[in-house]
mmCIF file of C-alpha atoms in Angstrom:
data_model
loop_
_atom_site.group_PDB
_atom_site.id
_atom_site.type_symbol
_atom_site.label_atom_id
_atom_site.label_comp_id
_atom_site.label_asym_id
_atom_site.label_seq_id
_atom_site.Cartn_x
_atom_site.Cartn_y
_atom_site.Cartn_z
ATOM 1 C CA MET A 1 -28.545 12.843 6.181
ATOM 2 C CA ASP A 2 -25.269 10.979 5.716
ATOM 3 C CA ARG A 3 -22.311 12.842 7.176
ATOM 4 C CA THR A 4 -19.473 13.560 4.787
ATOM 5 C CA VAL A 5 -15.719 13.790 5.132
ATOM 6 C CA GLY A 6 -13.312 15.816 3.032
ATOM 7 C CA PRO A 7 -9.612 15.880 2.172
ATOM 8 C CA ARG A 8 -8.783 17.487 5.538
ATOM 9 C CA GLU A 9 -10.214 14.537 7.466
ATOM 10 C CA GLY A 10 -8.472 12.145 5.070
ATOM 11 C CA LEU A 11 -5.153 13.866 5.680
ATOM 12 C CA GLY A 12 -5.829 13.714 9.429
ATOM 13 C CA ALA A 13 -6.443 9.969 9.202
ATOM 14 C CA GLY A 14 -3.189 9.531 7.292
ATOM 15 C CA ILE A 15 -1.263 11.567 9.869
ATOM 16 C CA ILE A 16 -2.747 9.478 12.698
ATOM 17 C CA ALA A 17 -1.730 6.302 10.824
ATOM 18 C CA ILE A 18 1.872 7.517 10.528
ATOM 19 C CA GLY A 19 1.835 8.369 14.248
ATOM 20 C CA VAL A 20 0.628 4.852 15.080
ATOM 21 C CA LEU A 21 3.428 3.505 12.915
ATOM 22 C CA ALA A 22 6.013 5.614 14.766
ATOM 23 C CA ILE A 23 4.670 4.256 18.075
ATOM 24 C CA SER A 24 4.643 0.611 16.948
ATOM 25 C CA MET A 25 8.019 0.649 15.170
ATOM 26 C CA PRO A 26 10.213 0.333 18.334
ATOM 27 C CA PHE A 27 8.182 -2.675 19.490
ATOM 28 C CA ALA A 28 8.591 -4.306 16.066
ATOM 29 C CA VAL A 29 12.330 -3.677 15.897
ATOM 30 C CA ASP A 30 12.763 -4.843 19.496
ATOM 31 C CA ALA A 31 11.103 -8.127 18.583
ATOM 32 C CA LEU A 32 13.246 -8.533 15.458
ATOM 33 C CA THR A 33 16.748 -7.745 16.712
ATOM 34 C CA ASP A 34 18.679 -8.038 19.951
ATOM 35 C CA THR A 35 19.176 -4.389 20.928
ATOM 36 C CA ALA A 36 20.373 -4.045 24.517
ATOM 37 C CA ASP A 37 22.119 -0.770 23.657
ATOM 38 C CA GLN A 38 21.132 2.278 25.791
ATOM 39 C CA ALA A 39 21.121 4.535 22.720
ATOM 40 C CA ALA A 40 18.601 2.190 21.063
ATOM 41 C CA ALA A 41 16.358 2.378 24.119
ATOM 42 C CA ILE A 42 16.478 6.190 24.103
ATOM 43 C CA LEU A 43 15.758 6.258 20.375
ATOM 44 C CA ALA A 44 12.822 3.877 20.868
ATOM 45 C CA GLY A 45 11.414 6.099 23.621
ATOM 46 C CA MET A 46 11.780 9.183 21.450
ATOM 47 C CA SER A 47 10.041 7.399 18.554
ATOM 48 C CA ILE A 48 7.071 6.557 20.797
ATOM 49 C CA LEU A 49 6.920 10.159 22.043
ATOM 50 C CA LEU A 50 7.165 11.472 18.492
ATOM 51 C CA GLY A 51 4.378 9.119 17.456
ATOM 52 C CA LEU A 52 2.119 10.424 20.229
ATOM 53 C CA PHE A 53 2.646 14.002 19.043
ATOM 54 C CA VAL A 54 1.965 12.995 15.446
ATOM 55 C CA VAL A 55 -1.286 11.271 16.506
ATOM 56 C CA ILE A 56 -2.296 14.439 18.397
ATOM 57 C CA ALA A 57 -1.502 16.497 15.275
ATOM 58 C CA GLY A 58 -3.705 14.190 13.205
ATOM 59 C CA LEU A 59 -6.564 14.467 15.692
ATOM 60 C CA ALA A 60 -6.154 18.252 15.705
ATOM 61 C CA SER A 61 -6.509 18.365 11.929
ATOM 62 C CA PHE A 62 -9.968 16.779 12.355
ATOM 63 C CA ARG A 63 -11.024 19.459 14.809
ATOM 64 C CA ILE A 64 -9.404 22.579 13.382
ATOM 65 C CA ARG A 65 -11.523 25.140 11.534
ATOM 66 C CA ASP A 66 -10.381 27.850 9.119
ATOM 67 C CA MET B 1 -32.979 15.393 1.514
ATOM 68 C CA THR B 2 -33.345 16.084 -2.188
ATOM 69 C CA ALA B 3 -31.549 14.188 -4.906
ATOM 70 C CA ALA B 4 -29.477 17.305 -5.636
ATOM 71 C CA SER B 5 -28.059 17.369 -2.113
ATOM 72 C CA VAL B 6 -26.901 13.733 -2.160
ATOM 73 C CA PRO B 7 -23.098 13.824 -1.766
ATOM 74 C CA GLN B 8 -21.323 12.636 -4.896
ATOM 75 C CA ALA B 9 -17.878 11.095 -5.257
ATOM 76 C CA THR B 10 -17.108 13.866 -7.737
ATOM 77 C CA SER B 11 -17.121 16.469 -4.973
ATOM 78 C CA ALA B 12 -14.195 16.802 -2.610
ATOM 79 C CA ARG B 13 -16.342 15.386 0.179
ATOM 80 C CA ILE B 14 -17.346 11.722 0.424
ATOM 81 C CA PRO B 15 -19.988 10.096 2.629
ATOM 82 C CA LEU B 16 -18.610 8.917 5.964
ATOM 83 C CA SER B 17 -20.396 5.597 5.421
ATOM 84 C CA TYR B 18 -18.053 4.862 2.474
ATOM 85 C CA VAL B 19 -15.045 5.380 4.743
ATOM 86 C CA VAL B 20 -16.483 3.302 7.586
ATOM 87 C CA ALA B 21 -17.294 0.468 5.168
ATOM 88 C CA LEU B 22 -14.228 0.471 2.939
ATOM 89 C CA VAL B 23 -11.301 1.206 5.280
ATOM 90 C CA PRO B 24 -11.651 -1.922 7.503
ATOM 91 C CA VAL B 25 -12.451 -4.071 4.458
ATOM 92 C CA GLY B 26 -9.359 -2.736 2.683
ATOM 93 C CA ALA B 27 -7.162 -3.518 5.690
ATOM 94 C CA ALA B 28 -8.662 -7.014 5.924
ATOM 95 C CA LEU B 29 -8.069 -7.526 2.193
ATOM 96 C CA ASN B 30 -4.402 -6.626 2.687
ATOM 97 C CA VAL B 31 -4.036 -9.092 5.568
ATOM 98 C CA VAL B 32 -5.817 -11.891 3.680
ATOM 99 C CA GLY B 33 -3.793 -11.257 0.507
ATOM 100 C CA GLY B 34 -0.513 -11.257 2.439
ATOM 101 C CA THR B 35 -1.462 -14.423 4.323
ATOM 102 C CA ILE B 36 -2.420 -16.268 1.139
ATOM 103 C CA ASN B 37 0.827 -15.152 -0.488
ATOM 104 C CA THR B 38 2.873 -16.410 2.476
ATOM 105 C CA ALA B 39 0.980 -19.698 2.601
ATOM 106 C CA LEU B 40 1.525 -20.351 -1.113
ATOM 107 C CA GLN B 41 5.153 -19.099 -1.035
ATOM 108 C CA LEU B 42 4.513 -16.944 -4.096
ATOM 109 C CA PRO B 43 7.239 -14.559 -5.331
ATOM 110 C CA THR B 44 4.856 -11.616 -4.796
ATOM 111 C CA PHE B 45 3.409 -9.795 -1.767
ATOM 112 C CA LEU B 46 -0.328 -9.236 -2.572
ATOM 113 C CA ASP B 47 -0.659 -7.115 0.583
ATOM 114 C CA MET B 48 -1.575 -3.858 -1.148
ATOM 115 C CA ILE B 49 -4.786 -4.697 -3.004
ATOM 116 C CA GLY B 50 -6.998 -3.104 -0.329
ATOM 117 C CA THR B 51 -4.645 -0.123 -0.177
ATOM 118 C CA ALA B 52 -5.027 0.416 -3.933
ATOM 119 C CA VAL B 53 -8.835 0.112 -3.810
ATOM 120 C CA VAL B 54 -9.202 2.625 -0.974
ATOM 121 C CA ALA B 55 -6.521 5.052 -2.230
ATOM 122 C CA ILE B 56 -8.221 5.217 -5.637
ATOM 123 C CA LEU B 57 -11.821 5.347 -4.375
ATOM 124 C CA LEU B 58 -11.519 7.480 -1.230
ATOM 125 C CA GLY B 59 -8.192 9.275 -1.528
ATOM 126 C CA PRO B 60 -4.476 8.750 -0.934
ATOM 127 C CA TRP B 61 -4.431 9.417 2.806
ATOM 128 C CA TRP B 62 -7.318 7.055 3.513
ATOM 129 C CA GLY B 63 -5.274 4.505 1.562
ATOM 130 C CA ALA B 64 -2.283 5.277 3.789
ATOM 131 C CA LEU B 65 -4.480 4.550 6.827
ATOM 132 C CA VAL B 66 -5.474 1.206 5.294
ATOM 133 C CA GLY B 67 -1.815 0.375 4.612
ATOM 134 C CA VAL B 68 -0.765 0.999 8.209
ATOM 135 C CA MET B 69 -3.817 -0.816 9.595
ATOM 136 C CA GLY B 70 -3.089 -3.818 7.370
ATOM 137 C CA ASN B 71 0.578 -4.119 8.278
ATOM 138 C CA VAL B 72 0.259 -3.313 12.000
ATOM 139 C CA GLY B 73 -2.889 -5.444 12.333
ATOM 140 C CA GLY B 74 -1.297 -8.238 10.320
ATOM 141 C CA ALA B 75 1.559 -8.319 12.837
ATOM 142 C CA PHE B 76 -0.829 -10.022 15.257
ATOM 143 C CA PHE B 77 -1.088 -12.961 12.821
ATOM 144 C CA THR B 78 2.310 -13.106 11.109
ATOM 145 C CA GLY B 79 4.685 -11.473 13.600
ATOM 146 C CA PRO B 80 6.357 -8.052 13.585
ATOM 147 C CA VAL B 81 8.234 -8.513 10.280
ATOM 148 C CA GLY B 82 5.570 -6.591 8.377
ATOM 149 C CA ILE B 83 5.411 -3.494 10.577
ATOM 150 C CA PRO B 84 8.442 -1.647 9.106
ATOM 151 C CA PHE B 85 7.037 -2.324 5.634
ATOM 152 C CA ALA B 86 3.926 -0.271 6.476
ATOM 153 C CA LEU B 87 5.912 2.687 5.118
ATOM 154 C CA VAL B 88 6.001 0.926 1.750
ATOM 155 C CA ASN B 89 2.224 0.544 1.878
ATOM 156 C CA VAL B 90 1.831 4.248 2.716
ATOM 157 C CA ALA B 91 4.008 5.230 -0.259
ATOM 158 C CA GLY B 92 2.007 2.959 -2.573
ATOM 159 C CA ALA B 93 -1.257 4.503 -1.360
ATOM 160 C CA LEU B 94 0.012 8.025 -2.027
ATOM 161 C CA VAL B 95 1.207 7.189 -5.557
ATOM 162 C CA TRP B 96 -1.978 5.298 -6.488
ATOM 163 C CA GLY B 97 -4.269 7.889 -4.864
ATOM 164 C CA TYR B 98 -2.644 11.047 -6.211
ATOM 165 C CA GLY B 99 -1.853 9.330 -9.525
ATOM 166 C CA VAL B 100 -5.491 8.490 -10.310
ATOM 167 C CA ARG B 101 -7.237 11.352 -8.521
ATOM 168 C CA SER B 102 -4.888 14.280 -9.205
ATOM 169 C CA PHE B 103 -2.805 13.364 -12.247
ATOM 170 C CA GLY B 104 -5.350 11.425 -14.323
ATOM 171 C CA MET B 105 -3.118 8.349 -14.512
ATOM 172 C CA GLY B 106 -6.163 6.093 -14.563
ATOM 173 C CA ALA B 107 -7.657 7.597 -17.716
ATOM 174 C CA THR B 108 -6.457 4.891 -20.116
ATOM 175 C CA PRO B 109 -5.216 1.294 -19.657
ATOM 176 C CA THR B 110 -1.703 2.354 -20.729
ATOM 177 C CA ARG B 111 -1.539 5.221 -18.230
ATOM 178 C CA PHE B 112 -2.874 2.965 -15.469
ATOM 179 C CA PHE B 113 -0.243 0.364 -16.352
ATOM 180 C CA ILE B 114 2.482 3.057 -16.165
ATOM 181 C CA LEU B 115 1.081 4.182 -12.801
ATOM 182 C CA ASN B 116 1.484 0.629 -11.457
ATOM 183 C CA VAL B 117 5.075 0.557 -12.730
ATOM 184 C CA ILE B 118 5.725 3.876 -10.922
ATOM 185 C CA VAL B 119 4.213 2.388 -7.745
ATOM 186 C CA ALA B 120 6.568 -0.596 -8.106
ATOM 187 C CA LEU B 121 9.615 1.669 -8.480
ATOM 188 C CA VAL B 122 8.679 3.941 -5.563
ATOM 189 C CA THR B 123 7.816 1.070 -3.217
ATOM 190 C CA SER B 124 11.046 -0.756 -4.141
ATOM 191 C CA ALA B 125 13.067 2.382 -3.414
ATOM 192 C CA ILE B 126 11.521 2.491 0.080
ATOM 193 C CA ALA B 127 11.549 -1.261 0.733
ATOM 194 C CA ALA B 128 15.206 -1.839 -0.199
ATOM 195 C CA PRO B 129 16.721 0.276 2.649
ATOM 196 C CA ILE B 130 14.298 -1.359 5.129
ATOM 197 C CA VAL B 131 15.343 -4.840 3.986
ATOM 198 C CA VAL B 132 19.052 -3.948 4.204
ATOM 199 C CA PHE B 133 19.176 -1.875 7.389
ATOM 200 C CA VAL B 134 16.460 -3.572 9.482
ATOM 201 C CA PHE B 135 16.767 -7.157 8.253
ATOM 202 C CA GLY B 136 20.375 -7.295 7.026
ATOM 203 C CA GLY B 137 19.360 -7.973 3.412
ATOM 204 C CA ALA B 138 17.084 -11.002 3.820
ATOM 205 C CA THR B 139 13.531 -11.274 5.122
ATOM 206 C CA GLY B 140 12.802 -14.900 4.286
ATOM 207 C CA HIS B 141 10.826 -13.874 1.178
ATOM 208 C CA SER B 142 11.376 -15.865 -2.001
ATOM 209 C CA SER B 143 13.046 -12.813 -3.597
ATOM 210 C CA ASP B 144 16.050 -13.360 -1.288
ATOM 211 C CA ALA B 145 17.450 -15.893 -3.790
ATOM 212 C CA LEU B 146 17.466 -13.246 -6.504
ATOM 213 C CA THR B 147 19.102 -10.725 -4.137
ATOM 214 C CA ALA B 148 21.832 -13.270 -3.382
ATOM 215 C CA ALA B 149 22.343 -13.885 -7.102
ATOM 216 C CA PHE B 150 22.712 -10.144 -7.803
ATOM 217 C CA ALA B 151 25.084 -9.756 -4.820
ATOM 218 C CA GLN B 152 27.186 -12.678 -6.059
ATOM 219 C CA ALA B 153 27.352 -10.988 -9.465
ATOM 220 C CA GLY B 154 29.212 -8.135 -7.767
ATOM 221 C CA GLN B 155 26.478 -5.647 -6.888
ATOM 222 C CA ALA B 156 26.391 -3.838 -3.540
ATOM 223 C CA LEU B 157 23.825 -5.273 -1.120
ATOM 224 C CA LEU B 158 21.535 -2.220 -1.344
ATOM 225 C CA ALA B 159 21.627 -2.251 -5.166
ATOM 226 C CA ALA B 160 21.077 -6.021 -5.253
ATOM 227 C CA THR B 161 18.109 -5.721 -2.891
ATOM 228 C CA PHE B 162 16.631 -2.852 -4.926
ATOM 229 C CA ALA B 163 17.066 -4.764 -8.202
ATOM 230 C CA SER B 164 15.381 -7.920 -6.899
ATOM 231 C CA SER B 165 12.665 -5.840 -5.237
ATOM 232 C CA VAL B 166 11.890 -4.038 -8.518
ATOM 233 C CA ILE B 167 11.529 -7.339 -10.385
ATOM 234 C CA VAL B 168 9.211 -8.830 -7.751
ATOM 235 C CA SER B 169 7.279 -5.592 -7.143
ATOM 236 C CA LEU B 170 6.666 -5.003 -10.825
ATOM 237 C CA ALA B 171 4.578 -8.171 -11.079
ATOM 238 C CA ASP B 172 3.033 -7.642 -7.647
ATOM 239 C CA LYS B 173 1.914 -4.042 -8.206
ATOM 240 C CA ILE B 174 0.587 -4.719 -11.704
ATOM 241 C CA ILE B 175 -1.503 -7.610 -10.324
ATOM 242 C CA SER B 176 -2.598 -5.583 -7.272
ATOM 243 C CA GLY B 177 -3.484 -2.498 -9.326
ATOM 244 C CA PHE B 178 -5.552 -4.362 -11.889
ATOM 245 C CA LEU B 179 -7.238 -6.554 -9.234
ATOM 246 C CA ALA B 180 -8.156 -3.296 -7.468
ATOM 247 C CA LEU B 181 -9.632 -2.093 -10.759
ATOM 248 C CA ALA B 182 -11.782 -5.247 -10.968
ATOM 249 C CA ILE B 183 -12.926 -4.781 -7.350
ATOM 250 C CA ILE B 184 -13.775 -1.111 -7.983
ATOM 251 C CA ASP B 185 -15.783 -2.159 -11.029
ATOM 252 C CA ALA B 186 -17.732 -4.645 -8.882
ATOM 253 C CA LEU B 187 -18.648 -1.936 -6.345
ATOM 254 C CA PRO B 188 -21.643 0.386 -6.920
ATOM 255 C CA ALA B 189 -20.914 2.868 -9.711
ATOM 256 C CA GLU B 190 -21.905 5.692 -7.330
ATOM 257 C CA MET B 191 -18.659 5.154 -5.397
ATOM 258 C CA SER B 192 -16.388 5.693 -8.393
ATOM 259 C CA ARG B 193 -18.402 8.490 -10.008
ATOM 260 C CA GLY B 194 -16.119 11.276 -11.167
ATOM 261 C CA LEU B 195 -12.991 9.118 -11.210
ATOM 262 C CA ARG B 196 -11.223 8.638 -14.532
ATOM 263 C CA LEU B 197 -10.592 4.897 -14.718
ATOM 264 C CA PRO B 198 -9.687 2.813 -17.778
ATOM 265 C CA GLY B 199 -12.435 1.473 -19.999
ATOM 266 C CA PRO B 200 -16.223 1.539 -19.676
ATOM 267 C CA THR B 201 -17.759 0.004 -16.580
ATOM 268 C CA GLY B 202 -18.813 -3.643 -16.752
ATOM 269 C CA THR B 203 -17.286 -6.206 -19.077
ATOM 270 C CA GLY B 204 -14.955 -3.719 -20.798
ATOM 271 C CA ARG B 205 -13.161 -2.748 -17.587
ATOM 272 C CA LEU B 206 -13.145 -6.345 -16.364
ATOM 273 C CA VAL B 207 -11.349 -7.415 -19.565
ATOM 274 C CA ILE B 208 -8.730 -4.695 -18.986
ATOM 275 C CA ALA B 209 -8.299 -5.878 -15.383
ATOM 276 C CA VAL B 210 -7.900 -9.515 -16.482
ATOM 277 C CA VAL B 211 -5.331 -8.559 -19.145
ATOM 278 C CA GLY B 212 -3.379 -6.594 -16.509
ATOM 279 C CA VAL B 213 -3.391 -9.536 -14.094
ATOM 280 C CA VAL B 214 -2.247 -11.871 -16.888
ATOM 281 C CA VAL B 215 0.671 -9.509 -17.662
ATOM 282 C CA GLY B 216 1.612 -9.574 -13.964
ATOM 283 C CA ALA B 217 1.381 -13.376 -13.884
ATOM 284 C CA ALA B 218 3.624 -13.546 -16.975
ATOM 285 C CA LEU B 219 6.191 -11.439 -15.127
ATOM 286 C CA ILE B 220 6.047 -13.896 -12.211
ATOM 287 C CA ALA B 221 6.675 -16.761 -14.650
ATOM 288 C CA PHE B 222 9.682 -14.819 -16.004
ATOM 289 C CA TYR B 223 10.909 -14.261 -12.437
ATOM 290 C CA LEU B 224 10.641 -17.990 -11.639
ATOM 291 C CA PHE B 225 12.522 -18.718 -14.890
ATOM 292 C CA ILE B 226 15.492 -16.458 -14.030
ATOM 293 C CA THR B 227 15.645 -17.263 -10.304
ATOM 294 C CA PRO B 228 18.498 -19.660 -9.531
ATOM 295 C CA PRO B 229 17.352 -22.968 -8.013
ATOM 296 C CA ALA B 230 17.695 -23.235 -4.231
ATOM 297 C CA PRO B 231 20.754 -25.237 -3.108
ATOM 298 C CA PRO B 232 19.993 -28.744 -1.816
ATOM 299 C CA ALA B 233 19.509 -28.922 1.956
#
């Protein structure tokens, strides 16, 4: 029987996608502009960390049960 | 498994096979559309057709996944310029997905047309700050000429970028939305069962899709008419 997915899994996939975006954004901006600033580096690191947590949250929404 | 237990698109749950098949295809469609648009230097984007198909058929958040996959994956081919605009793709997916699936905006051709206009406005509102704050107001897209014209007319850079983005997006989202409608019509009817989409399936819906694309193309012609000619090199 074909497995099915519901709105919860869809939302989880969307959350994971936004997390991936948060992780990839610093790399994109770094390639686009010349940012040697220390504050920019800290912000980029925080964005990657934030993205990891968002991806974990998305994965958790796949696993969680009511 | 009996016929009664076959999962239907009308229920909240959809077969995983639909997701596995449509999500990568949608992302690939976005990349191909964007690449063709860049190659032909068209005053559109065409990088949200797959997003619209998946958001309408599977749901808004699956569409958001397709949008991010398309823009981040496309960065391997076209460079990192597209990555910040993944947010625009996500917003488009949410408006198309919730619009058709929750608010019945796909019930008639007129409502679907209005939905595409709303998508254009929302995506422009998100794209304009990205263009201004990340790229300084110009991304190398053909709409930059229109932005410069608006800025020269005395508008602030953000307002000029938003205005030019709305004009370009209007044509782009109308074309993308109605092309998505044609693609959905070409897919097995089982996939779109329960969705309220304009017109009957088959020729009727295809005619509506073609009319929508023609309206979008007419808007592009209008855009090319009002865009100031590029200065000689």
